[in-house]
Amino acid sequence: GPRRAPDRDTVRFSYKWAVTPEKQRVLTVRAFGAELMKIGSGGSLEISSGGFRTWRTFQALNMVLAPVGLELEADPEGRGAGYRGGKWSLTSKNGWTLPFEDDMKLSAFPTRDWKRILPQLESLPEDVEFVVAKD
């Protein structure tokens, strides 16, 4: 078959929608065999690296967090295992920052924002080519 460029890495994402007994819509996003994000129409958000604090996971999480207006940032001084030593923080356009932890849960947005966020979630891609880190 065609040769793949060595500096790119294709990641497959899966998206599963469910409805809770309280009639909240919940989207579960998986990649790398792990659950990366669970987001609910009521504003709930759960995120995890699945134990893989790699550059790929960092990019994947940033892609799925973008519709919510959140971004992961890595400590430029971070050393050790994982991308930037796995020292990541979650930042919001509203100005707050929290240290990133696996399985962290937060109330990420007001329910009224769901109508704006939903179409962006629905258009997230299934196969994504990430550029491999050069550091």
CSV table of N, CA and C in Angstrom, one decimal:
chain,number,residue,atom,x,y,z
A,1,GLY,N,0.8,-1.2,0.0
A,1,GLY,CA,0.0,0.0,0.0
A,1,GLY,C,0.8,1.2,0.0
A,2,PRO,N,0.2,2.4,0.1
A,2,PRO,CA,1.0,3.7,0.1
A,2,PRO,C,1.8,3.8,1.3
A,3,ARG,N,3.0,4.4,1.2
A,3,ARG,CA,3.8,4.6,2.4
A,3,ARG,C,3.3,5.7,3.2
A,4,ARG,N,3.3,5.5,4.5
A,4,ARG,CA,2.9,6.6,5.4
A,4,ARG,C,4.1,7.4,5.8
A,5,ALA,N,3.9,8.7,5.8
A,5,ALA,CA,4.9,9.6,6.3
A,5,ALA,C,5.3,9.2,7.7
A,6,PRO,N,6.6,9.2,8.0
A,6,PRO,CA,6.9,8.7,9.4
A,6,PRO,C,6.6,9.6,10.5
A,7,ASP,N,6.4,10.9,10.2
A,7,ASP,CA,6.2,11.9,11.2
A,7,ASP,C,4.8,12.2,11.6
A,8,ARG,N,3.9,11.3,11.1
A,8,ARG,CA,2.5,11.5,11.4
A,8,ARG,C,1.9,10.2,12.0
A,9,ASP,N,0.9,10.4,12.8
A,9,ASP,CA,0.4,9.3,13.6
A,9,ASP,C,-1.2,9.4,13.6
A,10,THR,N,-1.8,8.4,13.0
A,10,THR,CA,-3.3,8.4,12.9
A,10,THR,C,-3.9,7.8,14.2
A,11,VAL,N,-4.8,8.6,14.8
A,11,VAL,CA,-5.5,8.1,16.0
A,11,VAL,C,-7.0,8.0,15.7
A,12,ARG,N,-7.6,6.9,16.1
A,12,ARG,CA,-9.0,6.7,15.9
A,12,ARG,C,-9.8,7.0,17.1
A,13,PHE,N,-10.8,7.8,17.0
A,13,PHE,CA,-11.7,8.2,18.1
A,13,PHE,C,-13.0,7.5,18.0
A,14,SER,N,-13.6,7.1,19.1
A,14,SER,CA,-15.0,6.6,19.0
A,14,SER,C,-15.9,7.5,19.9
A,15,TYR,N,-17.1,7.7,19.5
A,15,TYR,CA,-18.1,8.6,20.2
A,15,TYR,C,-19.3,7.8,20.4
A,16,LYS,N,-19.7,7.8,21.7
A,16,LYS,CA,-21.0,7.1,22.0
A,16,LYS,C,-21.9,8.0,22.8
A,17,TRP,N,-23.1,8.1,22.3
A,17,TRP,CA,-24.1,9.0,22.9
A,17,TRP,C,-25.0,8.1,23.8
A,18,ALA,N,-25.4,8.7,24.9
A,18,ALA,CA,-26.4,8.0,25.8
A,18,ALA,C,-27.3,9.1,26.4
A,19,VAL,N,-28.4,8.6,27.0
A,19,VAL,CA,-29.3,9.5,27.7
A,19,VAL,C,-29.5,9.0,29.1
A,20,THR,N,-29.3,9.9,30.1
A,20,THR,CA,-29.4,9.4,31.5
A,20,THR,C,-30.9,9.4,31.9
A,21,PRO,N,-31.2,8.8,33.0
A,21,PRO,CA,-32.6,8.7,33.5
A,21,PRO,C,-33.1,10.2,33.7
A,22,GLU,N,-32.2,11.1,34.0
A,22,GLU,CA,-32.7,12.5,34.1
A,22,GLU,C,-32.8,13.3,32.8
A,23,LYS,N,-32.7,12.5,31.7
A,23,LYS,CA,-32.8,13.1,30.3
A,23,LYS,C,-31.7,14.0,29.9
A,24,GLN,N,-30.5,13.7,30.6
A,24,GLN,CA,-29.3,14.5,30.1
A,24,GLN,C,-28.7,13.6,29.0
A,25,ARG,N,-28.2,14.3,28.0
A,25,ARG,CA,-27.4,13.6,26.9
A,25,ARG,C,-26.0,13.6,27.4
A,26,VAL,N,-25.4,12.4,27.2
A,26,VAL,CA,-24.0,12.3,27.6
A,26,VAL,C,-23.2,11.7,26.4
A,27,LEU,N,-22.0,12.3,26.1
A,27,LEU,CA,-21.2,11.8,25.1
A,27,LEU,C,-19.9,11.2,25.7
A,28,THR,N,-19.6,10.0,25.4
A,28,THR,CA,-18.3,9.4,25.9
A,28,THR,C,-17.4,9.3,24.7
A,29,VAL,N,-16.2,9.8,24.8
A,29,VAL,CA,-15.1,9.8,23.8
A,29,VAL,C,-14.0,8.9,24.2
A,30,ARG,N,-13.7,7.9,23.3
A,30,ARG,CA,-12.6,7.0,23.6
A,30,ARG,C,-11.6,7.0,22.5
A,31,ALA,N,-10.3,6.8,22.9
A,31,ALA,CA,-9.2,6.7,22.0
A,31,ALA,C,-8.1,5.9,22.7
A,32,PHE,N,-7.2,5.3,22.0
A,32,PHE,CA,-6.1,4.5,22.7
A,32,PHE,C,-6.7,3.4,23.6
A,33,GLY,N,-7.9,3.0,23.4
A,33,GLY,CA,-8.5,2.0,24.3
A,33,GLY,C,-8.8,2.5,25.7
A,34,ALA,N,-8.9,3.9,25.8
A,34,ALA,CA,-9.2,4.5,27.1
A,34,ALA,C,-10.3,5.5,26.9
A,35,GLU,N,-11.0,5.8,28.0
A,35,GLU,CA,-12.1,6.8,28.0
A,35,GLU,C,-11.4,8.1,28.3
A,36,LEU,N,-11.4,9.0,27.3
A,36,LEU,CA,-10.7,10.3,27.4
A,36,LEU,C,-11.7,11.4,28.0
A,37,MET,N,-12.9,11.3,27.6
A,37,MET,CA,-13.8,12.4,28.0
A,37,MET,C,-15.3,11.9,28.1
A,38,LYS,N,-16.0,12.4,29.1
A,38,LYS,CA,-17.4,12.2,29.2
A,38,LYS,C,-18.0,13.5,29.5
A,39,ILE,N,-18.9,14.0,28.6
A,39,ILE,CA,-19.5,15.3,28.7
A,39,ILE,C,-21.0,15.2,28.7
A,40,GLY,N,-21.7,15.9,29.6
A,40,GLY,CA,-23.1,15.9,29.7
A,40,GLY,C,-23.8,17.2,29.3
A,41,SER,N,-25.0,17.1,28.8
A,41,SER,CA,-25.7,18.3,28.4
A,41,SER,C,-26.0,19.3,29.6
A,42,GLY,N,-25.9,18.8,30.8
A,42,GLY,CA,-26.1,19.7,32.0
A,42,GLY,C,-24.8,20.4,32.4
A,43,GLY,N,-23.7,20.2,31.7
A,43,GLY,CA,-22.5,20.9,32.0
A,43,GLY,C,-21.4,20.1,32.6
A,44,SER,N,-21.7,18.8,32.9
A,44,SER,CA,-20.7,18.0,33.5
A,44,SER,C,-19.6,17.5,32.6
A,45,LEU,N,-18.4,17.4,33.1
A,45,LEU,CA,-17.3,17.0,32.3
A,45,LEU,C,-16.4,16.1,33.1
A,46,GLU,N,-16.0,15.0,32.5
A,46,GLU,CA,-15.0,14.1,33.1
A,46,GLU,C,-13.9,13.9,32.1
A,47,ILE,N,-12.6,14.1,32.5
A,47,ILE,CA,-11.6,13.8,31.5
A,47,ILE,C,-10.5,13.0,32.1
A,48,SER,N,-9.8,12.3,31.3
A,48,SER,CA,-8.7,11.4,31.7
A,48,SER,C,-7.7,11.2,30.6
A,49,SER,N,-6.5,10.9,30.9
A,49,SER,CA,-5.5,10.6,29.9
A,49,SER,C,-5.5,9.1,29.7
A,50,GLY,N,-6.3,8.3,30.5
A,50,GLY,CA,-6.3,6.9,30.4
A,50,GLY,C,-4.9,6.3,30.9
A,51,GLY,N,-4.2,7.1,31.7
A,51,GLY,CA,-2.9,6.7,32.2
A,51,GLY,C,-1.8,6.9,31.2
A,52,PHE,N,-2.1,7.5,30.1
A,52,PHE,CA,-1.0,7.8,29.0
A,52,PHE,C,-0.8,9.3,28.9
A,53,ARG,N,0.1,9.8,29.7
A,53,ARG,CA,0.4,11.3,29.6
A,53,ARG,C,1.4,11.6,28.5
A,54,THR,N,1.0,11.2,27.3
A,54,THR,CA,1.9,11.3,26.1
A,54,THR,C,1.5,12.5,25.3
A,55,TRP,N,2.4,12.9,24.4
A,55,TRP,CA,2.1,14.0,23.4
A,55,TRP,C,0.9,13.7,22.7
A,56,ARG,N,0.7,12.4,22.2
A,56,ARG,CA,-0.5,12.1,21.4
A,56,ARG,C,-1.8,12.3,22.3
A,57,THR,N,-1.8,11.9,23.5
A,57,THR,CA,-2.9,12.0,24.4
A,57,THR,C,-3.2,13.5,24.7
A,58,PHE,N,-2.1,14.2,24.8
A,58,PHE,CA,-2.2,15.7,25.1
A,58,PHE,C,-2.9,16.4,23.9
A,59,GLN,N,-2.5,16.0,22.7
A,59,GLN,CA,-3.2,16.6,21.5
A,59,GLN,C,-4.6,16.1,21.4
A,60,ALA,N,-4.8,14.8,21.7
A,60,ALA,CA,-6.2,14.3,21.5
A,60,ALA,C,-7.1,15.0,22.5
A,61,LEU,N,-6.7,15.1,23.8
A,61,LEU,CA,-7.6,15.8,24.8
A,61,LEU,C,-7.8,17.2,24.4
A,62,ASN,N,-6.8,17.9,23.8
A,62,ASN,CA,-7.1,19.3,23.4
A,62,ASN,C,-8.1,19.4,22.3
A,63,MET,N,-8.1,18.4,21.4
A,63,MET,CA,-9.0,18.4,20.3
A,63,MET,C,-10.5,18.2,20.8
A,64,VAL,N,-10.7,17.3,21.7
A,64,VAL,CA,-12.0,17.1,22.2
A,64,VAL,C,-12.5,18.1,23.3
A,65,LEU,N,-11.5,18.8,23.9
A,65,LEU,CA,-11.9,19.8,24.8
A,65,LEU,C,-12.2,21.2,24.2
A,66,ALA,N,-11.7,21.4,22.9
A,66,ALA,CA,-11.9,22.6,22.3
A,66,ALA,C,-13.4,23.1,22.2
A,67,PRO,N,-14.3,22.2,21.9
A,67,PRO,CA,-15.7,22.7,21.8
A,67,PRO,C,-16.2,23.3,23.1
A,68,VAL,N,-15.7,22.9,24.2
A,68,VAL,CA,-16.1,23.4,25.5
A,68,VAL,C,-15.4,24.7,25.9
A,69,GLY,N,-14.4,25.1,25.1
A,69,GLY,CA,-13.6,26.3,25.4
A,69,GLY,C,-12.5,26.0,26.5
A,70,LEU,N,-12.1,24.8,26.6
A,70,LEU,CA,-11.0,24.4,27.6
A,70,LEU,C,-9.8,24.0,26.8
A,71,GLU,N,-8.6,24.1,27.5
A,71,GLU,CA,-7.4,23.7,26.9
A,71,GLU,C,-6.4,23.2,27.9
A,72,LEU,N,-5.7,22.1,27.5
A,72,LEU,CA,-4.7,21.6,28.4
A,72,LEU,C,-3.4,22.4,28.0
A,73,GLU,N,-2.6,22.7,29.1
A,73,GLU,CA,-1.3,23.3,28.9
A,73,GLU,C,-0.3,22.4,29.7
A,74,ALA,N,0.9,22.3,29.1
A,74,ALA,CA,1.9,21.5,29.7
A,74,ALA,C,3.0,22.4,30.3
A,75,ASP,N,3.5,22.1,31.5
A,75,ASP,CA,4.5,22.8,32.2
A,75,ASP,C,5.8,22.8,31.3
A,76,PRO,N,6.3,23.9,30.8
A,76,PRO,CA,7.5,23.9,30.0
A,76,PRO,C,8.7,23.4,30.8
A,77,GLU,N,8.6,23.4,32.1
A,77,GLU,CA,9.7,22.9,32.9
A,77,GLU,C,9.5,21.4,33.3
A,78,GLY,N,8.4,20.9,32.9
A,78,GLY,CA,8.1,19.5,33.3
A,78,GLY,C,9.1,18.5,32.8
A,79,ARG,N,9.6,17.7,33.7
A,79,ARG,CA,10.6,16.6,33.4
A,79,ARG,C,10.1,15.3,33.8
A,80,GLY,N,10.7,14.2,33.2
A,80,GLY,CA,10.3,12.9,33.6
A,80,GLY,C,9.4,12.2,32.6
A,81,ALA,N,8.8,11.1,33.0
A,81,ALA,CA,8.0,10.3,32.1
A,81,ALA,C,6.8,11.1,31.6
A,82,GLY,N,6.5,10.8,30.3
A,82,GLY,CA,5.3,11.5,29.7
A,82,GLY,C,5.7,12.8,29.1
A,83,TYR,N,4.7,13.4,28.4
A,83,TYR,CA,5.0,14.7,27.7
A,83,TYR,C,5.1,15.8,28.8
A,84,ARG,N,6.2,16.5,28.8
A,84,ARG,CA,6.5,17.5,29.8
A,84,ARG,C,6.3,16.9,31.2
A,85,GLY,N,6.7,15.7,31.4
A,85,GLY,CA,6.7,15.1,32.7
A,85,GLY,C,5.3,14.8,33.2
A,86,GLY,N,4.3,14.9,32.3
A,86,GLY,CA,2.9,14.7,32.7
A,86,GLY,C,2.3,15.8,33.5
A,87,LYS,N,3.1,16.9,33.6
A,87,LYS,CA,2.6,18.1,34.5
A,87,LYS,C,1.8,19.0,33.6
A,88,TRP,N,0.5,18.7,33.6
A,88,TRP,CA,-0.4,19.4,32.7
A,88,TRP,C,-1.4,20.2,33.6
A,89,SER,N,-2.0,21.3,33.0
A,89,SER,CA,-3.1,21.9,33.7
A,89,SER,C,-4.2,22.2,32.7
A,90,LEU,N,-5.4,22.3,33.2
A,90,LEU,CA,-6.6,22.6,32.4
A,90,LEU,C,-6.9,24.1,32.6
A,91,THR,N,-7.0,24.8,31.5
A,91,THR,CA,-7.3,26.2,31.5
A,91,THR,C,-8.5,26.5,30.8
A,92,SER,N,-9.2,27.6,31.2
A,92,SER,CA,-10.5,28.0,30.7
A,92,SER,C,-10.3,29.4,30.0
A,93,LYS,N,-11.1,29.7,29.0
A,93,LYS,CA,-11.1,31.0,28.4
A,93,LYS,C,-11.6,32.0,29.5
A,94,ASN,N,-12.3,31.6,30.5
A,94,ASN,CA,-12.8,32.5,31.6
A,94,ASN,C,-11.7,32.8,32.6
A,95,GLY,N,-10.5,32.2,32.4
A,95,GLY,CA,-9.4,32.7,33.2
A,95,GLY,C,-8.9,31.8,34.3
A,96,TRP,N,-9.7,30.7,34.6
A,96,TRP,CA,-9.3,29.8,35.7
A,96,TRP,C,-8.4,28.7,35.1
A,97,THR,N,-7.5,28.1,36.0
A,97,THR,CA,-6.6,27.0,35.7
A,97,THR,C,-6.7,26.0,36.9
A,98,LEU,N,-6.7,24.7,36.5
A,98,LEU,CA,-6.7,23.7,37.5
A,98,LEU,C,-5.6,22.7,37.1
A,99,PRO,N,-4.9,22.1,38.1
A,99,PRO,CA,-4.0,21.0,37.8
A,99,PRO,C,-4.7,19.9,37.1
A,100,PHE,N,-4.2,19.3,36.1
A,100,PHE,CA,-4.9,18.2,35.4
A,100,PHE,C,-4.7,16.9,36.2
A,101,GLU,N,-5.8,16.2,36.4
A,101,GLU,CA,-5.7,14.9,37.1
A,101,GLU,C,-6.5,13.9,36.3
A,102,ASP,N,-6.1,12.6,36.3
A,102,ASP,CA,-6.9,11.6,35.6
A,102,ASP,C,-8.2,11.5,36.3
A,103,ASP,N,-9.3,11.3,35.5
A,103,ASP,CA,-10.7,11.2,36.0
A,103,ASP,C,-11.2,12.4,36.8
A,104,MET,N,-10.6,13.6,36.4
A,104,MET,CA,-11.1,14.8,37.1
A,104,MET,C,-12.5,15.1,36.6
A,105,LYS,N,-13.4,15.5,37.5
A,105,LYS,CA,-14.7,15.9,37.2
A,105,LYS,C,-15.0,17.3,37.5
A,106,LEU,N,-15.6,18.0,36.6
A,106,LEU,CA,-16.0,19.4,36.9
A,106,LEU,C,-17.2,19.8,36.2
A,107,SER,N,-17.8,20.9,36.7
A,107,SER,CA,-18.9,21.5,36.0
A,107,SER,C,-18.3,22.5,35.1
A,108,ALA,N,-18.4,22.2,33.8
A,108,ALA,CA,-17.5,22.9,32.8
A,108,ALA,C,-18.2,24.1,32.1
A,109,PHE,N,-19.5,24.1,32.1
A,109,PHE,CA,-20.2,25.1,31.3
A,109,PHE,C,-21.7,25.2,31.8
A,110,PRO,N,-22.3,26.4,31.6
A,110,PRO,CA,-23.7,26.5,32.0
A,110,PRO,C,-24.6,25.7,31.0
A,111,THR,N,-25.7,25.1,31.4
A,111,THR,CA,-26.6,24.3,30.5
A,111,THR,C,-26.9,25.1,29.3
A,112,ARG,N,-27.1,26.4,29.4
A,112,ARG,CA,-27.6,27.2,28.2
A,112,ARG,C,-26.5,27.1,27.1
A,113,ASP,N,-25.3,26.8,27.4
A,113,ASP,CA,-24.2,26.8,26.3
A,113,ASP,C,-24.3,25.5,25.5
A,114,TRP,N,-25.1,24.5,26.0
A,114,TRP,CA,-25.1,23.2,25.3
A,114,TRP,C,-25.4,23.3,23.8
A,115,LYS,N,-26.4,24.2,23.5
A,115,LYS,CA,-26.8,24.3,22.1
A,115,LYS,C,-25.7,24.8,21.2
A,116,ARG,N,-24.8,25.5,21.8
A,116,ARG,CA,-23.6,26.0,21.0
A,116,ARG,C,-22.5,24.9,20.9
A,117,ILE,N,-22.4,24.2,22.0
A,117,ILE,CA,-21.3,23.2,22.1
A,117,ILE,C,-21.7,21.9,21.3
A,118,LEU,N,-22.9,21.5,21.3
A,118,LEU,CA,-23.4,20.3,20.7
A,118,LEU,C,-23.0,20.1,19.3
A,119,PRO,N,-23.2,21.1,18.4
A,119,PRO,CA,-22.8,20.8,17.0
A,119,PRO,C,-21.3,20.6,16.8
A,120,GLN,N,-20.5,21.3,17.7
A,120,GLN,CA,-19.1,21.1,17.6
A,120,GLN,C,-18.7,19.7,18.0
A,121,LEU,N,-19.4,19.2,19.1
A,121,LEU,CA,-19.1,17.8,19.5
A,121,LEU,C,-19.5,16.8,18.4
A,122,GLU,N,-20.6,17.1,17.8
A,122,GLU,CA,-21.1,16.2,16.7
A,122,GLU,C,-20.2,16.2,15.5
A,123,SER,N,-19.4,17.2,15.3
A,123,SER,CA,-18.6,17.3,14.1
A,123,SER,C,-17.1,16.9,14.4
A,124,LEU,N,-16.8,16.4,15.6
A,124,LEU,CA,-15.4,16.0,15.9
A,124,LEU,C,-15.1,14.8,15.0
A,125,PRO,N,-13.9,14.7,14.5
A,125,PRO,CA,-13.5,13.7,13.5
A,125,PRO,C,-13.2,12.3,14.2
A,126,GLU,N,-13.4,11.3,13.4
A,126,GLU,CA,-13.1,9.9,13.9
A,126,GLU,C,-11.7,9.5,13.7
A,127,ASP,N,-11.1,9.9,12.6
A,127,ASP,CA,-9.6,9.6,12.4
A,127,ASP,C,-8.9,10.9,12.3
A,128,VAL,N,-7.8,11.0,13.1
A,128,VAL,CA,-7.1,12.2,13.1
A,128,VAL,C,-5.6,11.9,13.0
A,129,GLU,N,-4.9,12.6,12.1
A,129,GLU,CA,-3.5,12.5,12.0
A,129,GLU,C,-2.8,13.6,12.8
A,130,PHE,N,-2.1,13.2,13.9
A,130,PHE,CA,-1.4,14.1,14.7
A,130,PHE,C,0.1,14.1,14.3
A,131,VAL,N,0.7,15.3,14.3
A,131,VAL,CA,2.1,15.4,14.0
A,131,VAL,C,2.9,14.9,15.2
A,132,VAL,N,3.8,14.1,15.0
A,132,VAL,CA,4.6,13.5,16.1
A,132,VAL,C,5.5,14.6,16.7
A,133,ALA,N,5.6,14.6,18.0
A,133,ALA,CA,6.4,15.6,18.7
A,133,ALA,C,7.9,15.6,18.3
A,134,LYS,N,8.4,16.8,18.2
A,134,LYS,CA,9.8,16.9,17.8
A,134,LYS,C,10.8,17.1,18.9
A,135,ASP,N,10.2,17.0,20.2
A,135,ASP,CA,11.2,17.4,21.3
A,135,ASP,C,11.9,16.1,21.8
